[in-house]
PDB file of C-alpha atoms in Angstrom:
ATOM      1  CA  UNK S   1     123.813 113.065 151.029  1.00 85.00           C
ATOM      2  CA  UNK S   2     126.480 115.397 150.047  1.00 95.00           C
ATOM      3  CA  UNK S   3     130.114 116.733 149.549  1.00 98.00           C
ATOM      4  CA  UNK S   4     132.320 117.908 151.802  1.00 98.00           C
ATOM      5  CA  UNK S   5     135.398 119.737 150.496  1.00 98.00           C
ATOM      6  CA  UNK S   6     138.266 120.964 152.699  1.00 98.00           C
ATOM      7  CA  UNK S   7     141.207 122.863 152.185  1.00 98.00           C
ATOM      8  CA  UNK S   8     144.076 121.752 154.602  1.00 98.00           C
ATOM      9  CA  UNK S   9     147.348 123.108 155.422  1.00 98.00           C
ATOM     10  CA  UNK S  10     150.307 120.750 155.298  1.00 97.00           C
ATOM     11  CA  UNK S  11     150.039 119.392 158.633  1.00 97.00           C
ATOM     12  CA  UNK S  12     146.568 118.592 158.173  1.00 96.00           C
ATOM     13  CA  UNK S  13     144.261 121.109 159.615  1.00 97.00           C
ATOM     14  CA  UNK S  14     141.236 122.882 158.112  1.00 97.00           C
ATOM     15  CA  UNK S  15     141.972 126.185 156.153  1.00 98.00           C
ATOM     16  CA  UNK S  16     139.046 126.593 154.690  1.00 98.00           C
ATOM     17  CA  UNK S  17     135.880 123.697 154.624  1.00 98.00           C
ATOM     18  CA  UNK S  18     132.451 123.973 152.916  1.00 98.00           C
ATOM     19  CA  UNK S  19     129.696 121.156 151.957  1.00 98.00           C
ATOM     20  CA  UNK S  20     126.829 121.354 149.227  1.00 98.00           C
ATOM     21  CA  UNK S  21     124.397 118.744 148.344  1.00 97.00           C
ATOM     22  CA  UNK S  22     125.048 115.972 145.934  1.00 97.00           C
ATOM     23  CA  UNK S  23     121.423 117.265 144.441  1.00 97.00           C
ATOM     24  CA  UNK S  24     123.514 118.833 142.509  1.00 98.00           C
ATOM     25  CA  UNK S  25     125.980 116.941 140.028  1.00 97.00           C
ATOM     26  CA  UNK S  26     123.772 117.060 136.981  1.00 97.00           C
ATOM     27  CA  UNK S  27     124.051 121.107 136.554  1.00 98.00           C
ATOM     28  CA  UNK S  28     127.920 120.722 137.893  1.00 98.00           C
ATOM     29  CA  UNK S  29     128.426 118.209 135.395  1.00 98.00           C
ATOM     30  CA  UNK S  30     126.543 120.408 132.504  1.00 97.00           C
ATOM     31  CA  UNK S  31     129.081 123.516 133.931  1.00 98.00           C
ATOM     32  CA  UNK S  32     131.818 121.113 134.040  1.00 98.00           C
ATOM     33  CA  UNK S  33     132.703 121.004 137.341  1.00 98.00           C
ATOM     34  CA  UNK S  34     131.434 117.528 138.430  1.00 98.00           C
ATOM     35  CA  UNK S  35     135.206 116.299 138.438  1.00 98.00           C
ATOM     36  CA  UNK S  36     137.475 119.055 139.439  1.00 98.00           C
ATOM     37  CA  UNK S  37     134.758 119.625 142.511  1.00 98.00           C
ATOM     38  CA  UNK S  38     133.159 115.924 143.611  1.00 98.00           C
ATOM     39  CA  UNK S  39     136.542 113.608 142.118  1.00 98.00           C
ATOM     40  CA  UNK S  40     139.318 115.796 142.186  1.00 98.00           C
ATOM     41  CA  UNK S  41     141.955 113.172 142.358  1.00 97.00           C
ATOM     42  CA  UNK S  42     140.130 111.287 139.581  1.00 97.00           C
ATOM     43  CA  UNK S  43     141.911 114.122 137.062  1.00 98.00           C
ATOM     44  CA  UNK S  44     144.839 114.429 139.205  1.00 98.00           C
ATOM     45  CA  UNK S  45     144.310 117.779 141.140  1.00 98.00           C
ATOM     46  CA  UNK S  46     145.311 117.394 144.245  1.00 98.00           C
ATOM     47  CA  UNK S  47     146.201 121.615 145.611  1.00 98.00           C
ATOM     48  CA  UNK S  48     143.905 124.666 145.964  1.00 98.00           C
ATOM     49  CA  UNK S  49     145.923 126.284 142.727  1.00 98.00           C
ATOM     50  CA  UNK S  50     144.862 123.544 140.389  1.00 98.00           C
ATOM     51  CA  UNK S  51     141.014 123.981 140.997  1.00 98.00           C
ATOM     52  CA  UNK S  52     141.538 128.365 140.169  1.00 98.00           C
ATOM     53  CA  UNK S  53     141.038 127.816 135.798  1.00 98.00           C
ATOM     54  CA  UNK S  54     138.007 125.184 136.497  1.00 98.00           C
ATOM     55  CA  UNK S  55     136.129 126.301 138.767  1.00 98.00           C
ATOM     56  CA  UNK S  56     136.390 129.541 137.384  1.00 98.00           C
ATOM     57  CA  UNK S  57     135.583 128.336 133.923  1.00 98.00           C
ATOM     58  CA  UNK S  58     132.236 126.609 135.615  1.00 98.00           C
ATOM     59  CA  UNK S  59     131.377 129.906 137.254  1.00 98.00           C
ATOM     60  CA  UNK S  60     131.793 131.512 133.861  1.00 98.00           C
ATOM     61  CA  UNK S  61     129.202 128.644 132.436  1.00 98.00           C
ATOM     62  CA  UNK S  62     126.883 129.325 135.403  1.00 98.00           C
ATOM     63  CA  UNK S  63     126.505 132.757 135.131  1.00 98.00           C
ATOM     64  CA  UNK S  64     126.127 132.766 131.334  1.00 98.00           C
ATOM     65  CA  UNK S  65     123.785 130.359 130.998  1.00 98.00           C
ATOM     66  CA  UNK S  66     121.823 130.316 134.423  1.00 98.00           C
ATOM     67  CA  UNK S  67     118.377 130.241 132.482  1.00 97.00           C
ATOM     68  CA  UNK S  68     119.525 125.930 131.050  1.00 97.00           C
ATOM     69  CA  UNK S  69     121.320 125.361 134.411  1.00 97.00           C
ATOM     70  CA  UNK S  70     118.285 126.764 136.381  1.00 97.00           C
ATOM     71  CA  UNK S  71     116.541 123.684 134.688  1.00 96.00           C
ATOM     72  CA  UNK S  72     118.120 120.927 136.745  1.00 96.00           C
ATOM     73  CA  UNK S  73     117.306 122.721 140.140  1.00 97.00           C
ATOM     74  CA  UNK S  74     116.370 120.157 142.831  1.00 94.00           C
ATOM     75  CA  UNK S  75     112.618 120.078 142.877  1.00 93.00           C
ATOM     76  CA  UNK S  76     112.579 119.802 146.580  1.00 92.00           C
ATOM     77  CA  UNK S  77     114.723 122.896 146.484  1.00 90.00           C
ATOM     78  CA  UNK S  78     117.684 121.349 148.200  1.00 94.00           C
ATOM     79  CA  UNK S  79     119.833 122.006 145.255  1.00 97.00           C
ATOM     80  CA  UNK S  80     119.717 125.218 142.960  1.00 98.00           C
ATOM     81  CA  UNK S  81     121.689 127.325 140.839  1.00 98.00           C
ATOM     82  CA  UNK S  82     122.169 130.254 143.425  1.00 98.00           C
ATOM     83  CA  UNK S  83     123.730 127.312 145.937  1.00 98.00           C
ATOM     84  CA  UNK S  84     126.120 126.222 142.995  1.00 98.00           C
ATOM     85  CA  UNK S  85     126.847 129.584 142.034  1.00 98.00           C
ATOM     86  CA  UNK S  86     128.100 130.949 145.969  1.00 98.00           C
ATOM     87  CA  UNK S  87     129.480 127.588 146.538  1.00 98.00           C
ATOM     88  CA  UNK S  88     131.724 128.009 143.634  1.00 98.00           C
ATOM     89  CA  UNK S  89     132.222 131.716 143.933  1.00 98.00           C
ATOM     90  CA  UNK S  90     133.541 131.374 148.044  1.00 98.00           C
ATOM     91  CA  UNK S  91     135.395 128.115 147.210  1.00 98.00           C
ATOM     92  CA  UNK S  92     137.465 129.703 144.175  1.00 98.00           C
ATOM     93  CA  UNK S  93     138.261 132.469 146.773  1.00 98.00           C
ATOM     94  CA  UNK S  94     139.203 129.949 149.569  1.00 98.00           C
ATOM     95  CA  UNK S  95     141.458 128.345 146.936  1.00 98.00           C
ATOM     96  CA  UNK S  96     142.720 131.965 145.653  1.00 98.00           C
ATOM     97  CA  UNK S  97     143.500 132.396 149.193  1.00 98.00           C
ATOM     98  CA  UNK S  98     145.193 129.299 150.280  1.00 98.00           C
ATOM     99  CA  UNK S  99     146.694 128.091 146.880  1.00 98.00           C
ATOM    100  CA  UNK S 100     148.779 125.971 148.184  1.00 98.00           C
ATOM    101  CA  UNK S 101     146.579 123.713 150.479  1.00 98.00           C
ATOM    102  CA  UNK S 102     145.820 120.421 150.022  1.00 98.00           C
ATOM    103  CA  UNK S 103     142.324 119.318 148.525  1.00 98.00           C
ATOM    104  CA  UNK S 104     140.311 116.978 150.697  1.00 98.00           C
ATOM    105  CA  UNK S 105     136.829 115.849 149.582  1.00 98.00           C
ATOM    106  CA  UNK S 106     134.373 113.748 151.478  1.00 97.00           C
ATOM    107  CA  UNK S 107     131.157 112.093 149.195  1.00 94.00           C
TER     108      UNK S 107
END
């Protein structure tokens, strides 16, 4: 299982799309991304621009304390920090780039 996100223009086509496993939403939730990344429209976000503070703030968590997040790594090594970290890292500059696309997520 896991999460799709897209970023889509206005007429609905791809800008930018990326997927991760859901192995994963114990260390997002402890960098405080779970929301703004797997329920976006649960805390009203709903463009690219919106997710820039958060996930940067959860990158900022990651790479600061890696050694606790490192801790909830999948043990069947589909899910680890390093795949949180560049997921984050290339969707904050998707959403840099396209700030004013439309968020899409698929669980």
């Amino acid at each position: 299982m896991s999460l799709d996100v897209h970023l889509e223009d206005e007429n609905g086509n791809d800008l930018y799309w990326r997927n991760i496993t859901h192995n994963l939403t114990t260390m997002a939730s402890t960098a405080g991304l779970y929301e703004c990344l797997w329920r976006p429209e649960e805390i009203d976000i709903t463009t690219a621009h919106q997710l820039i503070e958060p996930i940067s703030k959860g990158i900022a968590f990651l790479a600061m304390y890696r050694h606790l997040c490192e801790q909830d790594n999948s043990p069947n090594g589909w899910g680890t920090w390093q795949g949180l970290y560049d997921f984050c890292c290339d969707y904050l500059k998707a959403c840099t780039e396209h700030p004013f696309a439309t968020i899409r997520v698929s669980r």
